[in-house]
Short mmCIF file of C-alpha atoms in Angstrom, two decimals:
data_model
loop_
_atom_site.label_atom_id
_atom_site.label_comp_id
_atom_site.label_asym_id
_atom_site.label_seq_id
_atom_site.Cartn_x
_atom_site.Cartn_y
_atom_site.Cartn_z
CA MET A 261 115.85 104.75 9.45
CA ILE A 262 116.27 100.00 9.22
CA SER A 263 119.69 98.75 9.21
CA ASN A 264 122.17 97.44 6.20
CA GLN A 265 122.04 94.18 6.87
CA THR A 266 117.47 94.28 6.42
CA ILE A 267 117.90 95.04 3.92
CA GLN A 268 121.24 93.67 3.21
CA THR A 269 118.74 90.57 3.85
CA SER A 270 115.92 91.54 2.12
CA ILE A 271 117.50 91.95 -1.91
CA ASP A 272 119.15 88.18 -0.98
CA GLU A 273 116.41 86.44 -0.78
CA LEU A 274 115.15 88.17 -3.63
CA LYS A 275 118.13 87.75 -5.75
CA ALA A 276 116.81 83.43 -4.15
CA ILE A 277 113.85 83.79 -6.15
CA THR A 278 114.22 86.04 -9.04
CA LYS A 279 118.26 85.66 -9.80
CA VAL A 280 118.06 89.45 -9.86
CA ASP A 281 121.00 91.08 -9.12
CA LEU A 282 119.97 93.79 -6.52
CA CYS A 283 121.60 96.99 -5.50
CA VAL A 284 120.59 99.94 -3.16
CA TYR A 285 121.71 102.73 -2.25
CA ASP A 286 120.80 106.19 -0.30
CA MET A 287 120.63 109.78 -1.20
CA PHE A 288 123.80 110.69 -1.58
CA GLY A 289 124.65 107.52 -3.36
CA ALA A 290 126.29 105.64 -0.60
CA LEU A 291 125.83 102.05 -1.30
CA VAL A 292 124.33 100.67 1.48
CA ALA A 293 124.31 97.14 -0.04
CA SER A 294 124.46 94.91 -3.07
CA THR A 295 124.10 91.83 -3.79
CA VAL A 296 126.88 91.96 -6.04
CA SER A 297 130.13 91.71 -5.78
CA GLN A 298 131.70 94.39 -8.48
CA VAL A 299 129.60 97.66 -8.40
CA GLU A 300 129.04 98.84 -12.03
CA ILE A 301 127.72 102.14 -11.78
CA GLY A 302 128.41 105.09 -9.84
CA GLY A 303 127.31 107.08 -6.75
CA GLU A 304 127.46 109.91 -9.05
CA LEU A 305 124.78 108.89 -11.04
CA ILE A 306 122.98 107.77 -8.31
CA SER A 307 123.18 111.05 -6.70
CA GLY A 308 122.00 112.71 -9.63
CA PHE A 309 118.99 110.40 -10.56
CA ALA A 310 118.19 110.88 -6.75
CA ASN A 311 118.12 114.77 -7.69
CA SER A 312 116.06 114.31 -10.72
CA PRO A 313 111.67 114.62 -10.40
CA ALA A 314 112.14 111.10 -12.24
CA ASP A 315 110.84 108.22 -10.27
CA SER A 316 112.46 106.25 -12.95
CA GLN A 317 115.74 105.35 -15.07
CA VAL A 318 117.86 103.26 -16.87
CA ILE A 319 120.91 103.46 -17.57
CA GLY A 320 122.00 100.87 -19.84
CA ILE A 321 121.24 97.47 -18.05
CA HIS A 322 120.39 99.24 -14.52
CA HIS A 323 117.36 100.14 -13.56
CA LEU A 324 116.82 103.09 -11.22
CA LEU A 325 113.73 103.50 -8.96
CA LYS A 326 113.64 105.56 -6.11
CA ILE A 327 111.85 104.94 -2.80
CA THR A 328 109.87 107.24 -0.88
CA ASP A 329 108.07 107.68 2.08
CA GLU A 330 105.32 110.04 2.04
CA GLY A 331 107.11 112.54 -1.08
CA GLU A 332 110.44 111.71 1.02
CA LEU A 333 113.03 109.75 -0.25
CA LEU A 334 114.77 106.86 1.46
CA TYR A 335 117.42 105.21 -1.37
CA ILE A 336 118.07 104.15 -4.98
CA LEU A 337 117.83 100.55 -5.57
CA VAL A 338 118.70 98.95 -8.64
CA ALA A 339 118.26 96.15 -10.39
CA ARG A 340 120.51 94.95 -13.09
CA GLY A 341 119.71 92.86 -16.12
CA THR A 342 118.24 92.60 -19.49
CA SER A 343 115.30 91.08 -19.07
CA ASP A 344 111.58 92.03 -19.05
CA ASP A 345 110.85 91.30 -15.23
CA VAL A 346 113.94 92.87 -14.78
CA TYR A 347 112.04 96.27 -13.98
CA MET A 348 109.21 94.17 -12.09
CA VAL A 349 111.83 92.35 -10.09
CA GLY A 350 112.37 95.92 -8.97
CA LYS A 351 109.03 97.54 -8.44
CA ILE A 352 108.88 94.45 -6.40
CA ALA A 353 111.58 95.19 -4.47
CA VAL A 354 110.56 98.98 -3.91
CA CYS A 355 108.00 97.80 -2.27
CA GLN A 356 109.67 95.57 0.44
CA ILE A 357 111.88 98.39 1.77
CA ARG A 358 109.66 101.01 1.82
CA ASN A 359 107.40 98.53 3.96
CA LEU A 360 110.45 97.64 6.16
CA ALA A 361 111.17 101.22 5.69
CA VAL A 362 107.02 102.55 7.24
CA ALA A 363 107.49 99.67 9.58
CA TYR A 364 110.28 101.00 11.64
CA LYS A 365 109.60 104.55 11.78
CA GLU A 366 105.93 102.97 12.69
CA ARG A 367 107.16 101.25 15.80
CA LEU A 368 110.37 104.01 16.62
CA ASP A 369 106.77 106.48 16.65
CA ARG A 370 104.31 104.90 18.05
CA ASN A 371 107.19 103.58 21.79
CA ASN A 372 108.12 107.76 21.23
CA PHE A 373 104.53 108.33 21.86
CA PHE A 374 104.18 105.60 24.35
CA GLN A 375 106.91 107.39 26.01
CA ASN A 376 105.81 111.05 25.97
CA LEU A 377 102.50 109.47 26.44
CA LEU A 378 103.85 107.89 29.95
CA LEU A 379 105.27 111.52 30.98
CA ASP A 380 103.17 113.25 30.39
CA ASN A 381 104.69 115.45 27.78
CA LEU A 382 101.21 115.15 25.64
CA LEU A 383 98.74 117.67 25.35
CA LEU A 384 95.14 115.87 24.95
CA VAL A 385 94.69 117.10 21.16
CA ASP A 386 97.96 115.66 20.68
CA ILE A 387 97.44 112.05 21.83
CA TYR A 388 93.94 111.79 19.79
CA ASN A 389 95.59 113.18 17.10
CA ARG A 390 98.47 111.11 16.89
CA ALA A 391 97.07 107.63 18.31
CA LYS A 392 95.17 107.88 15.28
CA LYS A 393 97.52 108.70 12.88
CA LEU A 394 100.07 105.35 14.74
CA HIS A 395 96.69 103.21 15.18
CA VAL A 396 96.57 102.84 18.83
CA GLU A 397 92.54 102.60 20.04
CA VAL A 398 91.69 105.41 22.41
CA ALA A 399 88.59 103.56 24.71
CA VAL A 400 90.53 100.36 25.69
CA PRO A 401 90.55 99.94 29.26
CA ARG A 402 94.27 99.95 30.30
CA ALA A 403 96.07 98.81 33.14
CA VAL A 404 100.82 99.79 33.82
CA PHE A 405 102.82 97.42 34.99
CA LEU A 406 106.27 97.86 35.84
CA VAL A 407 109.43 95.01 35.63
CA GLU A 408 112.39 95.62 38.11
CA THR A 409 115.05 94.45 37.18
CA ALA A 410 118.87 94.66 37.89
CA LEU A 411 120.35 93.24 33.54
CA GLU A 412 117.92 95.42 31.84
CA LYS A 413 120.56 96.31 30.28
CA ASP A 414 120.99 93.59 28.74
CA GLY A 415 117.59 94.05 27.23
CA ILE A 416 116.68 90.28 28.13
CA VAL A 417 112.86 91.16 30.54
CA THR A 418 111.98 93.22 27.04
CA GLU A 419 112.72 90.09 24.98
CA LEU A 420 110.48 87.68 27.54
CA LEU A 421 107.83 90.03 27.65
CA LYS A 422 107.45 90.41 23.37
CA GLY A 423 107.47 86.77 23.30
CA MET A 424 104.42 86.53 25.93
CA PHE A 425 102.74 90.09 24.88
CA SER A 426 101.67 91.23 21.53
CA SER A 427 100.55 94.43 19.87
CA GLN A 428 98.83 92.66 18.18
CA SER A 429 96.10 92.61 21.14
CA GLY A 430 96.69 96.03 22.20
CA ASP A 431 100.06 95.56 24.52
CA TYR A 432 102.32 97.46 23.86
CA ILE A 433 106.06 96.99 25.93
CA THR A 434 107.90 100.08 26.05
CA ALA A 435 110.63 102.05 29.10
CA VAL A 436 111.66 105.84 30.18
CA ASP A 437 114.87 104.40 32.27
CA GLU A 438 117.24 101.55 32.98
CA SER A 439 116.25 99.82 35.36
CA ASN A 440 112.33 99.01 35.02
CA VAL A 441 110.46 98.16 31.86
CA ILE A 442 106.74 99.39 31.47
CA LEU A 443 104.49 96.95 30.12
CA ILE A 444 101.29 98.99 28.70
CA LYS A 445 98.12 96.12 28.52
CA ALA A 446 95.42 96.06 27.15
CA LEU A 447 92.32 94.64 29.55
CA GLU A 448 88.74 93.45 28.62
CA GLN A 449 86.26 95.70 30.02
CA GLY A 450 85.82 95.61 34.01
CA GLY A 451 89.48 94.47 34.60
CA SER A 452 89.36 92.56 38.07
CA HIS A 453 92.56 93.46 40.27
CA GLU A 454 92.37 89.55 40.67
CA GLU A 455 92.27 89.00 36.73
CA LEU A 456 95.90 91.77 37.20
CA MET A 457 97.21 89.74 39.99
CA GLY A 458 97.76 86.62 37.77
CA ILE A 459 98.98 88.43 35.12
CA ALA A 460 101.41 90.51 37.51
CA ASP A 461 102.24 86.08 39.19
CA THR A 462 102.28 85.56 35.24
CA ILE A 463 105.21 87.43 34.71
CA VAL A 464 107.68 86.50 37.94
CA ALA A 465 107.14 83.29 37.31
CA MET A 466 107.94 83.61 34.31
CA MET A 467 110.91 85.39 34.91
CA ASN A 468 112.18 82.87 37.43
CA ALA A 469 111.77 79.50 34.88
CA GLU A 470 113.05 81.24 31.53
CA ALA A 471 116.07 83.60 32.63
CA MET A 472 116.65 82.52 36.36
CA LEU A 473 115.68 86.66 37.22
CA ASN A 474 114.30 87.52 40.37
CA VAL A 475 112.07 90.83 39.79
CA ARG A 476 109.59 93.06 40.62
CA VAL A 477 106.17 93.46 39.14
CA SER A 478 103.93 96.28 40.14
CA PHE A 479 100.67 97.63 38.09
CA GLY A 480 98.08 100.81 38.98
CA THR A 481 94.64 100.51 38.42
CA VAL A 482 92.67 100.45 35.65
CA VAL A 483 91.91 103.61 33.96
CA PRO A 484 89.77 103.28 30.80
CA GLU A 485 90.76 105.22 27.81
CA LEU A 486 93.92 105.87 26.83
CA LYS A 487 94.50 109.58 27.76
CA ASP A 488 94.83 108.26 32.02
CA VAL A 489 97.85 105.70 30.48
CA SER A 490 100.31 108.46 32.39
CA LYS A 491 97.48 107.67 35.78
CA SER A 492 97.91 103.91 36.05
CA TYR A 493 101.51 104.47 35.03
CA LYS A 494 102.04 107.55 38.09
CA GLU A 495 100.48 104.18 40.84
CA ALA A 496 102.97 101.54 39.38
CA LYS A 497 105.64 103.50 40.33
CA MET A 498 104.41 104.45 43.70
CA ALA A 499 103.20 100.76 44.31
CA LEU A 500 107.06 99.74 43.04
CA ASP A 501 108.25 101.74 45.80
CA VAL A 502 106.40 100.80 48.93
CA GLY A 503 105.96 97.88 47.91
CA LYS A 504 109.62 97.87 48.35
CA ILE A 505 109.85 100.72 52.07
CA PHE A 506 107.21 98.31 53.84
CA TYR A 507 106.41 94.94 51.47
CA ALA A 508 109.82 93.84 50.79
CA GLU A 509 109.43 90.50 50.96
CA LYS A 510 106.09 90.65 48.34
CA ASN A 511 108.01 90.38 44.74
CA VAL A 512 104.43 92.07 43.54
CA ALA A 513 102.72 95.34 44.40
CA ALA A 514 99.66 96.44 44.11
CA TYR A 515 98.65 100.40 44.39
CA SER A 516 94.22 99.27 44.94
CA THR A 517 96.23 97.62 48.45
CA LEU A 518 99.48 99.51 49.64
CA GLY A 519 97.05 100.48 52.12
CA ILE A 520 98.27 102.45 54.72
CA GLY A 521 102.68 102.15 54.08
CA ARG A 522 100.48 104.36 50.77
CA LEU A 523 100.00 107.25 53.14
CA ILE A 524 102.80 107.01 55.02
CA TYR A 525 104.56 107.13 51.80
CA GLN A 526 103.91 110.45 51.23
CA LEU A 527 103.94 111.93 54.19
CA PRO A 528 107.21 114.85 55.01
CA ILE A 529 110.22 113.49 57.05
CA ASN A 530 109.80 115.93 59.35
CA LEU A 531 106.46 114.75 60.49
CA CYS A 532 107.58 111.26 60.77
CA ARG A 533 110.21 112.42 62.60
CA ILE A 534 107.43 114.03 64.81
CA PHE A 535 105.46 111.65 65.56
CA ILE A 536 108.09 108.32 66.12
CA GLU A 537 109.80 111.39 68.47
CA GLU A 538 106.66 111.38 70.75
CA ILE A 539 105.71 107.48 70.53
CA PHE A 540 109.45 106.66 70.97
CA GLY A 541 111.06 109.54 72.57
CA ASP A 542 114.69 108.14 72.59
CA ASN A 543 113.45 104.42 72.53
CA VAL A 544 113.37 104.01 68.66
CA PRO A 545 113.16 100.28 67.15
CA ASP A 546 115.19 100.54 64.95
CA ASP A 547 117.24 97.95 64.59
CA LEU A 548 114.95 95.20 66.75
CA ASP A 549 116.56 91.66 66.13
CA GLU A 550 114.91 89.12 63.85
CA GLU A 551 113.19 86.61 66.51
CA THR A 552 111.42 89.90 68.37
CA LEU A 553 111.04 91.01 64.08
CA ASN A 554 109.14 87.73 63.61
CA THR A 555 107.81 87.81 66.85
CA ILE A 556 105.78 91.16 66.09
CA ASN A 557 104.65 89.96 62.96
CA LYS A 558 102.97 86.48 63.74
CA PHE A 559 101.53 88.75 66.49
CA PHE A 560 100.38 90.77 63.68
CA GLU A 561 98.95 89.11 61.01
CA ASN A 562 97.05 86.20 63.83
CA ASN A 563 95.04 89.68 65.09
CA LEU A 564 97.01 90.17 67.87
CA ASN A 565 95.77 86.15 69.22
CA VAL A 566 98.34 84.38 71.75
CA SER A 567 97.68 81.17 72.10
CA GLU A 568 97.73 81.28 67.88
CA THR A 569 101.19 83.48 67.60
CA SER A 570 102.53 80.58 70.28
CA ARG A 571 101.76 77.66 68.72
CA GLN A 572 102.33 78.93 64.87
CA LEU A 573 105.96 79.85 66.43
CA PHE A 574 106.21 76.98 68.33
CA VAL A 575 106.91 78.77 71.27
CA HIS A 576 105.15 78.25 75.15
CA ARG A 577 102.28 80.88 75.53
CA ASN A 578 104.74 82.65 78.59
CA THR A 579 107.36 82.97 76.19
CA LEU A 580 106.43 85.39 73.57
CA VAL A 581 103.78 87.48 76.50
CA TYR A 582 107.56 87.34 78.13
CA ARG A 583 108.61 88.69 74.56
CA ILE A 584 105.69 91.10 74.68
CA GLU A 585 106.45 92.44 77.79
CA LYS A 586 109.92 92.89 76.95
CA LEU A 587 108.98 95.17 73.98
CA GLN A 588 106.04 97.11 76.02
CA LYS A 589 109.18 97.57 78.90
CA SER A 590 111.65 99.69 76.40
CA THR A 591 109.09 100.55 73.94
CA GLY A 592 105.80 101.37 77.22
CA LEU A 593 103.47 100.08 74.74
CA ASP A 594 101.76 96.90 74.77
CA LEU A 595 100.83 95.22 71.85
CA ARG A 596 97.71 93.12 73.57
CA ASN A 597 96.43 96.17 73.16
CA PHE A 598 94.81 97.68 70.73
CA ASP A 599 94.86 101.42 70.24
CA ASP A 600 99.00 100.21 71.35
CA ALA A 601 99.28 97.45 68.69
CA LEU A 602 98.34 99.98 65.60
CA THR A 603 100.77 102.79 67.21
CA PHE A 604 103.69 100.34 67.47
CA LYS A 605 103.37 99.33 64.20
CA ILE A 606 102.29 102.77 62.29
CA ALA A 607 105.16 103.90 64.28
CA LEU A 608 107.65 100.52 62.64
CA MET A 609 106.70 101.44 58.91
CA VAL A 610 107.16 104.79 59.33
CA VAL A 611 111.02 103.95 61.01
CA ASN A 612 111.17 101.23 57.60
CA TYR A 613 110.02 104.15 54.97
CA MET A 614 112.58 107.24 57.24
CA LYS A 615 115.42 103.63 56.91
CA TYR A 616 114.66 104.58 52.42
CA LEU A 617 114.88 108.35 52.52
CA ASP A 618 118.42 107.45 54.81
CA ASN A 619 119.34 104.46 52.18
CA MET A 620 118.09 107.30 49.21
CA ASN A 621 120.34 109.91 50.42
CA TYR A 622 123.41 108.06 50.18
#
């Protein structure tokens, strides 16, 4: 239900406009909110009226009205006064509080709906029925974005996202755990990868600028219908994990660009160990120094071009060749050879994946 403070604010505003005192009780006769310091009508009279079939009743100068939603009694409103306008003011207050309660319930229902939709907890017929009831468009292209931060317990990320994306545009923000906030983004027909990347980059930049938060954002592919949203969510989750393992330097991870990292992520750990043993034996390169790793990555970035790599690293060509040959002696792989370079690249990613799993177990 809506908070007592929300109801209190609402009736205070109405009294300021109409000069009519209002009190709101629950169905058991307990006072919820009031514009007067001393309430002159007792809880027993209220509970008696709540159990009666009448929608309104007059007791002295008090007009009692029921606030209901779809036949369910929510509150009892009492308007106090002798003028002819008191009853009308009471009816206005009833409408306002009912609308607040319905809006609050709909928001909760919509949040519950999307959480269950993301987790695949709904049957297909339930998806369409509940979507119609909650006024959620079915045939709209959508993509799911995951925003990860350690500070979401304070609700900062959720509030900032709500300021950036509106439910009136078909965007919905929810969460299924404590560390990730989920944005279900409605898109124009044929939303491109560039458009999704632009949204993700905007989120990262906004979080940093507005709250000095360093967040990581991932997103799945665009799905054409509401029933497929859980697919995009699963893809975004995988993109978040794979990005942290293999592309830790990036703040944005897209499922469609995970490449070979996505394949390695789905390999059984035993198969990974066998592969590493076959390639390296006892010389697993799991503790390479920063200089060596930087050299390897830059060499791969420049498509195994020795001259360009040495230029970008500001080292002599012979120094680079020496580093490559030193690595060849320890691993048996010559990075100047395409096949060996490909094997080393994959093996390095597998080693990182195994480290990630070991840390997760601890």
